[in-house]
Tab-separated table of C-alpha atoms in Angstrom:
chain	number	residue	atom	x	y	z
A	1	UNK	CA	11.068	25.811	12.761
A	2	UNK	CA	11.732	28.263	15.478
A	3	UNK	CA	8.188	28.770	15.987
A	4	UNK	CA	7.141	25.010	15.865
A	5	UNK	CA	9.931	24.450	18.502
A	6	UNK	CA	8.666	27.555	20.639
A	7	UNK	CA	4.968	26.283	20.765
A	8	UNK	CA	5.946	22.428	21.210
A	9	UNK	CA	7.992	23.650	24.757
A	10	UNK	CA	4.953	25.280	25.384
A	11	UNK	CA	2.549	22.081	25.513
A	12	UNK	CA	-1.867	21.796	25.070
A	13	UNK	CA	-2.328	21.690	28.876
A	14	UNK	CA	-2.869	25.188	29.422
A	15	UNK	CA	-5.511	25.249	25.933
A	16	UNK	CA	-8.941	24.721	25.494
A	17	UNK	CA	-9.641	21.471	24.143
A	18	UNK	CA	-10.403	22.836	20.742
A	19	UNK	CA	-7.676	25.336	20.192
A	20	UNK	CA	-5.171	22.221	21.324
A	21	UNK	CA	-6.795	20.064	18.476
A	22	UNK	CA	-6.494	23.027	15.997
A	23	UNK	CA	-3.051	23.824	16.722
A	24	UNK	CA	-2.319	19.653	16.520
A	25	UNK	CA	-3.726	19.472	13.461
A	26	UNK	CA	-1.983	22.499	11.558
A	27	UNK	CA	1.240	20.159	13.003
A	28	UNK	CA	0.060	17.268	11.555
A	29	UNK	CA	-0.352	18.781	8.373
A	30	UNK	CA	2.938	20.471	8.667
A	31	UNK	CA	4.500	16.786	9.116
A	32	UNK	CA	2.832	15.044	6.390
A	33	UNK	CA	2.861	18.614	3.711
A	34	UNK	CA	6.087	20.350	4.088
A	35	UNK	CA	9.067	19.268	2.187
A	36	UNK	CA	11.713	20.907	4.073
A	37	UNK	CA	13.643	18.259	6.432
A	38	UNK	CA	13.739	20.860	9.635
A	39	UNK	CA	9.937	21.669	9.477
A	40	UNK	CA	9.356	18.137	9.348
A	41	UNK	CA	11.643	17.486	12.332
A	42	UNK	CA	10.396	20.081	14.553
A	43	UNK	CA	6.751	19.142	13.872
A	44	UNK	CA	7.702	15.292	14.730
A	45	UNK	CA	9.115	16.978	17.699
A	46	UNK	CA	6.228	18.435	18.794
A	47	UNK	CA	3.663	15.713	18.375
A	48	UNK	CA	5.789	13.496	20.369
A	49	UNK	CA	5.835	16.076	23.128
A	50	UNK	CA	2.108	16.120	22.623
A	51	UNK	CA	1.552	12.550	22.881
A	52	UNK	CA	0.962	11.688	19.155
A	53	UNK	CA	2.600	8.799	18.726
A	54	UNK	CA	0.270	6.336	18.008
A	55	UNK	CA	-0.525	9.313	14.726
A	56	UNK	CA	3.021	9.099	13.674
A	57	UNK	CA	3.483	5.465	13.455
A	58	UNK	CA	0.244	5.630	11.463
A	59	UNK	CA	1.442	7.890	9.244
A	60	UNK	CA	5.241	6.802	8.658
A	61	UNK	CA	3.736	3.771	7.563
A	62	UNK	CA	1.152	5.523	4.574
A	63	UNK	CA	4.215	7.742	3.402
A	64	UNK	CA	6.161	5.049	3.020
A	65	UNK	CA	8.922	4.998	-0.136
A	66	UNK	CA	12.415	4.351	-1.157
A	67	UNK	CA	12.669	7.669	-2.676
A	68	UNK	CA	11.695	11.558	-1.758
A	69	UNK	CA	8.912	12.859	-3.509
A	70	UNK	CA	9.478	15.989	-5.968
A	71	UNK	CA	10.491	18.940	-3.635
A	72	UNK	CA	10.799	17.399	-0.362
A	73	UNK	CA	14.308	17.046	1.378
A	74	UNK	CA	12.797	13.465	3.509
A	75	UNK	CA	11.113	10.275	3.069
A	76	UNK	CA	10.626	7.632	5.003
A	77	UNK	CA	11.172	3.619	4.413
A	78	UNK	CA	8.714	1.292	4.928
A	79	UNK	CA	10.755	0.206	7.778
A	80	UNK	CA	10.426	3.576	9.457
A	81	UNK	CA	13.502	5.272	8.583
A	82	UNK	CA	13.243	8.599	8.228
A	83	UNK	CA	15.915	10.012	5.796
A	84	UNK	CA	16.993	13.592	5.132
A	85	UNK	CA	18.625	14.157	1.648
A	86	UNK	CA	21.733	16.042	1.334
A	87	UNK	CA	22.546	17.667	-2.354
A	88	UNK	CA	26.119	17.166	-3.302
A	89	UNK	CA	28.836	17.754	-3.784
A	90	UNK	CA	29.402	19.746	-0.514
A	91	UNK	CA	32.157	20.305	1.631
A	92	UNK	CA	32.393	18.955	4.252
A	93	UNK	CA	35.049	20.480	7.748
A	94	UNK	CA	35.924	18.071	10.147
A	95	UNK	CA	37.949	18.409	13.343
A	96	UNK	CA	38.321	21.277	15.418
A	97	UNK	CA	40.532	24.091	16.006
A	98	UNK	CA	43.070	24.061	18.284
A	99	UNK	CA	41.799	26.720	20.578
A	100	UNK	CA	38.528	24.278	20.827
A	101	UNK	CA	38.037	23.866	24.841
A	102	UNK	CA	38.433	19.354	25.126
A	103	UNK	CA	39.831	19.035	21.470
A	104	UNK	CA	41.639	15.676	21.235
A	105	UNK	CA	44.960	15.487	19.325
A	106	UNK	CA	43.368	13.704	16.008
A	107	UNK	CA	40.660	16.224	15.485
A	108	UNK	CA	43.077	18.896	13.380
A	109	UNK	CA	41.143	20.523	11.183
A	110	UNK	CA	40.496	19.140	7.118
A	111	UNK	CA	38.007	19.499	4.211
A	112	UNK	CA	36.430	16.677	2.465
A	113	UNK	CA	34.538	16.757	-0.522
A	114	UNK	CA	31.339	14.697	-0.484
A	115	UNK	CA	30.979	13.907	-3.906
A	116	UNK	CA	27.362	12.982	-4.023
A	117	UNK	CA	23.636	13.182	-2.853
A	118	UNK	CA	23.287	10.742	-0.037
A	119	UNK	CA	20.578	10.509	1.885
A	120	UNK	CA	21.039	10.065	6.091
A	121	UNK	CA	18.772	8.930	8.648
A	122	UNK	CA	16.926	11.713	11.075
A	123	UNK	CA	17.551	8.803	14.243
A	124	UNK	CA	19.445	5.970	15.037
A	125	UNK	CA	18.436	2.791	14.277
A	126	UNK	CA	15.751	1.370	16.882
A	127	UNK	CA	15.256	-1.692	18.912
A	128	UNK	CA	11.952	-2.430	17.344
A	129	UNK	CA	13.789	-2.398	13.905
A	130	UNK	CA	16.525	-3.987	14.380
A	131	UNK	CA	15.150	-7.085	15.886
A	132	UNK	CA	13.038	-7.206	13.230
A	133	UNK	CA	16.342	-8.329	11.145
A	134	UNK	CA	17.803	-10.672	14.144
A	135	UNK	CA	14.307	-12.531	14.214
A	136	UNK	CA	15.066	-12.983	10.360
A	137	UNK	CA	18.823	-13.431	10.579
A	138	UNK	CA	21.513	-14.553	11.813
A	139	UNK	CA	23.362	-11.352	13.559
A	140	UNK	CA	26.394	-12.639	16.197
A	141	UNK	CA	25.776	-13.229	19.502
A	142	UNK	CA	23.095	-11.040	19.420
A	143	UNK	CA	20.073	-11.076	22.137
A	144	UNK	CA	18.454	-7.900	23.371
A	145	UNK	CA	15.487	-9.684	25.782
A	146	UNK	CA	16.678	-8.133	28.598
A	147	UNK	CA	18.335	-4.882	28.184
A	148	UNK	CA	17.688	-2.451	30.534
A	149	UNK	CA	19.256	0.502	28.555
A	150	UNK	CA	16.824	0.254	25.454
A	151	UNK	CA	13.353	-0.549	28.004
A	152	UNK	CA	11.706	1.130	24.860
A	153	UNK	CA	10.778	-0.517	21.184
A	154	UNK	CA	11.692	3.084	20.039
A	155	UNK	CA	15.027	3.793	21.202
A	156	UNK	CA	18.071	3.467	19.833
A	157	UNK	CA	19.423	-0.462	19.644
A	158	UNK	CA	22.914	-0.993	21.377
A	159	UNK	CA	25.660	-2.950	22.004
A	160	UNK	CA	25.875	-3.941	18.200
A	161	UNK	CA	29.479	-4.225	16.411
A	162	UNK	CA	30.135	-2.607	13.555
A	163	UNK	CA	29.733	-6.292	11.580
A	164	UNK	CA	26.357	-6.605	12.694
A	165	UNK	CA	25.463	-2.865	11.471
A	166	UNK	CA	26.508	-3.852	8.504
A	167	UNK	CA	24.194	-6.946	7.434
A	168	UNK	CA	21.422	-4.601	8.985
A	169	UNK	CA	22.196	-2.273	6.050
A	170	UNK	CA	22.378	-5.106	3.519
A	171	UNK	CA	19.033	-6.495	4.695
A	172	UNK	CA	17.648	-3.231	3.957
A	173	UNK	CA	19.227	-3.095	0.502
A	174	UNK	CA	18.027	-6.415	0.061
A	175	UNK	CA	14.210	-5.842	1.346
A	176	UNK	CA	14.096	-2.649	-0.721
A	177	UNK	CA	15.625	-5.153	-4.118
A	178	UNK	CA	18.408	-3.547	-5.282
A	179	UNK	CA	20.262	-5.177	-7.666
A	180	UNK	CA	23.398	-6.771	-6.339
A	181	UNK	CA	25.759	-4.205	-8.151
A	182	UNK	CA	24.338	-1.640	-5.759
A	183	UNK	CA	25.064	-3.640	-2.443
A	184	UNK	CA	27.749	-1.583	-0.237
A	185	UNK	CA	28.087	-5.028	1.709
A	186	UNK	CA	28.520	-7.966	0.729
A	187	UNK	CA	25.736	-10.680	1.338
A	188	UNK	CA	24.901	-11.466	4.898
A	189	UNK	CA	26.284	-14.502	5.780
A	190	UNK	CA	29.904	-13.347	4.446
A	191	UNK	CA	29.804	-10.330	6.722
A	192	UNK	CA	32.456	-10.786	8.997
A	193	UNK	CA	36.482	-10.181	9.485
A	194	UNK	CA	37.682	-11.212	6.056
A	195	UNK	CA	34.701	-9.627	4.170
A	196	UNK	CA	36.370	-6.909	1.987
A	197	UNK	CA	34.469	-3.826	0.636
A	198	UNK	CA	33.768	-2.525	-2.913
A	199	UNK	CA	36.050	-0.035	-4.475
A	200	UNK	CA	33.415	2.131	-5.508
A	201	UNK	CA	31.233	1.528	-2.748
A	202	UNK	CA	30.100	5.233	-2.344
A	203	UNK	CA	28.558	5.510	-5.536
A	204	UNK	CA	26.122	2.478	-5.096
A	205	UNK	CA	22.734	3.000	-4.350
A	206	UNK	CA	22.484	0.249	-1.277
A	207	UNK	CA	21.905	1.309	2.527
A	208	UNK	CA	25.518	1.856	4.098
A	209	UNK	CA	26.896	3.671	7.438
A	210	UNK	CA	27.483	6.879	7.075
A	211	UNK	CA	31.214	8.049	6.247
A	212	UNK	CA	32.759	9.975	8.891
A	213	UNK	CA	32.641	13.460	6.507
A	214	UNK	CA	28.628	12.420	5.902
A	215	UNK	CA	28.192	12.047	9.890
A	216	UNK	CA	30.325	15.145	11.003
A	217	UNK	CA	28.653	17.239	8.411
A	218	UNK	CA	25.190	16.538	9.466
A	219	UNK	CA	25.683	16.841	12.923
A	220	UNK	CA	27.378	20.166	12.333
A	221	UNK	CA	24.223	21.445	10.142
A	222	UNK	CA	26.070	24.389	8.531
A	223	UNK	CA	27.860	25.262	12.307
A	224	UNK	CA	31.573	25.836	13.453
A	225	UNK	CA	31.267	25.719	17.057
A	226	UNK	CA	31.763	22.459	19.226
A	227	UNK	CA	28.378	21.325	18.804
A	228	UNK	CA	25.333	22.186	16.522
A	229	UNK	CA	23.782	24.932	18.491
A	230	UNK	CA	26.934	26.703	20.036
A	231	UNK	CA	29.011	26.114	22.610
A	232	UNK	CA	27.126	26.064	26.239
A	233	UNK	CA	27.520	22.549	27.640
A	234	UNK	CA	24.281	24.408	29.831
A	235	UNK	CA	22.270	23.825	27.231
A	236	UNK	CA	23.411	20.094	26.215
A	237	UNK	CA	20.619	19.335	28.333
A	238	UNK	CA	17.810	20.457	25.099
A	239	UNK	CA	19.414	18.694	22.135
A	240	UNK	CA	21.207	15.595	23.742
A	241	UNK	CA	20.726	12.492	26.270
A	242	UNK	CA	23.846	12.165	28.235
A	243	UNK	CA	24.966	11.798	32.141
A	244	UNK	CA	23.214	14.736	33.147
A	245	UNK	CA	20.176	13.741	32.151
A	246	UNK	CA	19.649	10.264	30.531
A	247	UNK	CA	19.146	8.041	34.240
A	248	UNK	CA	21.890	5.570	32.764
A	249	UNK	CA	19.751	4.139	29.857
A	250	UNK	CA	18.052	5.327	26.211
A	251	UNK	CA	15.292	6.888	24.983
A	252	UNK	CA	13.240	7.081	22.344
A	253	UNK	CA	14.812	9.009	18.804
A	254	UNK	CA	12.817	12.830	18.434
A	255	UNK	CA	12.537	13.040	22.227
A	256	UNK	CA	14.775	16.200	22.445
A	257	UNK	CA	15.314	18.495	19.790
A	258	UNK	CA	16.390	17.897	16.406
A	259	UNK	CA	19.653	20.111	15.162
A	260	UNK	CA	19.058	22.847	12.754
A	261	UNK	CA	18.724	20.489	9.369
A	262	UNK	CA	16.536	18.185	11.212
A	263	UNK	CA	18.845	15.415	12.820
A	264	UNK	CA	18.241	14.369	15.856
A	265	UNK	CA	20.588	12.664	18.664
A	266	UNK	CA	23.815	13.397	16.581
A	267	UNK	CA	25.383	13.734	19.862
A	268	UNK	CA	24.283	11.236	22.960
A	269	UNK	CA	22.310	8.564	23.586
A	270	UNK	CA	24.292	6.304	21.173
A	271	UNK	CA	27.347	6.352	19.672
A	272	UNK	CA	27.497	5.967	16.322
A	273	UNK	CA	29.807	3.671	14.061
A	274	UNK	CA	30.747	5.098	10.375
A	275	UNK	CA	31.705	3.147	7.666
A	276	UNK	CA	35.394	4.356	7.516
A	277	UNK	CA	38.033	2.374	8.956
A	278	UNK	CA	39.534	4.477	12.044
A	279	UNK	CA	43.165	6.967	10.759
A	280	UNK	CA	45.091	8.916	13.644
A	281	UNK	CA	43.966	11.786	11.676
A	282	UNK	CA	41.190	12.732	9.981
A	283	UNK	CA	41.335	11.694	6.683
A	284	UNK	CA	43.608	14.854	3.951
A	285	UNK	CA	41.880	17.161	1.755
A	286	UNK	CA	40.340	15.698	-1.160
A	287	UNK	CA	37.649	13.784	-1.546
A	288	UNK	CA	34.980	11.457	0.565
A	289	UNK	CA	36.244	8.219	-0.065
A	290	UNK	CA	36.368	4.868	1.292
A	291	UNK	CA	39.262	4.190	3.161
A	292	UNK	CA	41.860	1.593	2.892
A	293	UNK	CA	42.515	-1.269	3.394
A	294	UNK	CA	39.116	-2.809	2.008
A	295	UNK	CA	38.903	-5.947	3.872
A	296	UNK	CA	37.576	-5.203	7.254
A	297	UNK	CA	40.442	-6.807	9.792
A	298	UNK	CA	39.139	-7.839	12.970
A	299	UNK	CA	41.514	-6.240	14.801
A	300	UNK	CA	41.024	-2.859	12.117
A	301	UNK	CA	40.310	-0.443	14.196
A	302	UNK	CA	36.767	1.622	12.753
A	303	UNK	CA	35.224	5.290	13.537
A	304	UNK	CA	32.663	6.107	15.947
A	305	UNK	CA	31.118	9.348	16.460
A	306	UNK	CA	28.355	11.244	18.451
A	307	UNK	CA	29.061	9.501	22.237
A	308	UNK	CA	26.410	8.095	23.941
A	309	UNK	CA	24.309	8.575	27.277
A	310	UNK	CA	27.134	7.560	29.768
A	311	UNK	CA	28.791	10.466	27.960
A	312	UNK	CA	30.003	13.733	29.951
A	313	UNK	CA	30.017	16.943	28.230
A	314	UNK	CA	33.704	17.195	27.577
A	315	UNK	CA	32.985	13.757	24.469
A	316	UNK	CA	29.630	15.133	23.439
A	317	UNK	CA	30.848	17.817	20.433
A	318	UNK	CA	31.209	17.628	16.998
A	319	UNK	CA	34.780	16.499	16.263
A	320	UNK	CA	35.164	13.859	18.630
A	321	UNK	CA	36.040	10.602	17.310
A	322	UNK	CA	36.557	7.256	18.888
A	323	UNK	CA	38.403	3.826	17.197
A	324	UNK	CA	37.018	0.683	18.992
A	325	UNK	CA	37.355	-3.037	16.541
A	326	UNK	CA	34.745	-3.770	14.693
A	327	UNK	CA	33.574	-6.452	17.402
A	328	UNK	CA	33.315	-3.872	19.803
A	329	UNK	CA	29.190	-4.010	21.089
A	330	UNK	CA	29.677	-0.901	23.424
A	331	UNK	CA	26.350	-0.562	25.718
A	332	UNK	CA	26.287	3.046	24.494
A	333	UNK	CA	26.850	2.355	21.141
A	334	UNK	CA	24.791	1.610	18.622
A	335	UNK	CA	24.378	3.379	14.247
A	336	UNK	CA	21.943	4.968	12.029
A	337	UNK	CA	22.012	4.376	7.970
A	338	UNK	CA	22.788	6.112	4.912
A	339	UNK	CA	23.195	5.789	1.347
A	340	UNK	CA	24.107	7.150	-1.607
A	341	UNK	CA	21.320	8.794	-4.337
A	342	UNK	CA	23.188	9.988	-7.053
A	343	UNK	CA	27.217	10.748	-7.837
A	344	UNK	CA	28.503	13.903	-9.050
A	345	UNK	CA	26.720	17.101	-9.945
């Protein structure tokens, strides 16, 4: 990955035209051929620096499935998702220590247990995808014509509540026909503040947020320090868009570079709802589960995570956590999806 990431900064401008194709094309292959979810990241990474869009889109579309293949870590949905598995159980650490430089009183430090294999997007949920679903139906008070912080079908969508993130994740359940005992939401047009969710929501099958431990865990990628490659707000600039460097507005997912299991954006350019409804603390040792009360109040307070591009340094790490209503449709706010493959070991 190191390598991929080291000849991507480079760029094909100072190649001959043939060793440029070459070296694209042992990328492409890497992309479509390896099964590990970094390679495939960093090689994304890299053909978008190198202007290979039009390639990618191309090929998302033929690898399309609602399931990995046999030894890859990815796979990708026919509606473009990208999605990284994660083998449970695993523990997951949330918060921060104490002598963390910005920590915020309800970051104290807990482990979770993440019961499960769930499976988590690489990048937030576009604009080109979601409207797809709003064209289809009905989300509240939604209309993105003229947005000038998403002036891009690929980046991230915005200014969506929690309630609307939701029916985006049951319209994916839906399109990919799960059976209704493995919806995580109930049915579109009853998504709103009296809908109440299942009890054993996380072991269903159906597209979901991700939980706060699923989120905070893969943004850490395996790291303790305040943000997935250390702890130099210098070099925020490489992994994250933010208000050093995102000109007040989006851009598109796999633009800067991905974390070390392959996530991209898990800090800036949106902020990121999670399914769990918002506690002062993170939630005790024990296990990932949803929290109570299951009926989603209006005025229930709900986690976000990641901060967005309006974001200075100080909100862009790890642990930070944020509690807007479920209504909320922050400008620098917007989700990526999960869901649940299989419970237990």
């Amino acid at each position: 990955g190191a390598l991929i990431l080291a000849l991507g900064g480079i760029g094909l401008s100072g190649l001959s035209d043939s060793l440029a194709q070459e070296l694209k094309s042992v990328f492409r292959h890497v992309y479509r051929a390896d099964g590990n979810c970094a390679i495939h990241s960093c090689a994304e990474w890299a053909l978008r620096r190198w202007d290979d869009g039009q390639w990618l889109q191309q090929t998302r579309r033929e690898l399309a499935s609602q399931a990995p293949r046999k030894g890859f870590q990815w796979f990708i949905t026919p509606e473009g998702h990208t999605m990284t598995v994660v083998e449970g159980p695993v523990g997951s650490q949330m918060g921060a220590p104490e002598s963390e430089l910005d920590r915020d009183s309800d970051e104290s430090i807990r482990t979770r247990r993440i019961n499960r294999t769930f499976a988590i997007s690489t990048t937030e949920v576009t604009k080109e995808q979601f409207l797809e679903f709003a064209a289809q139906e009905m989300a509240d008070g939604f209309s993105h014509a003229e947005n000038p912080y998403i002036p891009d079908a690929d980046c991230p969508i915005n200014a969506v509540t929690w309630f609307n993130a939701a029916k985006y994740c049951r319209w994916l359940s839906e399109r990919a026909e799960l059976p209704d005992e493995q919806m995580c939401y109930p049915p579109i047009e009853t998504i709103n503040s009296s809908m109440r969710l299942p009890n054993d929501g996380l072991n269903r099958t159906g597209y979901r947020l991700p939980t706060e431990a699923e989120w905070e865990y893969a943004c850490r990628a395996g790291s303790t320090t305040p943000r997935p490659y250390g702890y130099d707000p210098a070099l925020l600039g490489e992994y994250v868009w933010y208000y050093d460097n995102a000109q007040v507005r989006t851009w598109p997912g796999g633009s800067l570079q991905p974390n070390a299991w392959g996530f991209f954006d898990m800090l800036g350019n949106v902020a990121e709802w999670c399914h769990d409804a918002y506690q002062r603390l993170p939630p005790p040792e024990g296990d990932d589960v949803d929290q109570q009360p299951f009926t989603v109040g209006l005025r229930q307070m709900r986690v976000v995570r990641g901060g967005g591009y309006s974001d200075s340094a100080r909100s862009l790490r790890s642990a930070n956590r944020r509690n807007p209503i479920p209504i909320t449709a922050g400008f620098a706010q917007g989700f990526r999806i999960a869901k649940t493959l299989s419970v237990g070991e």
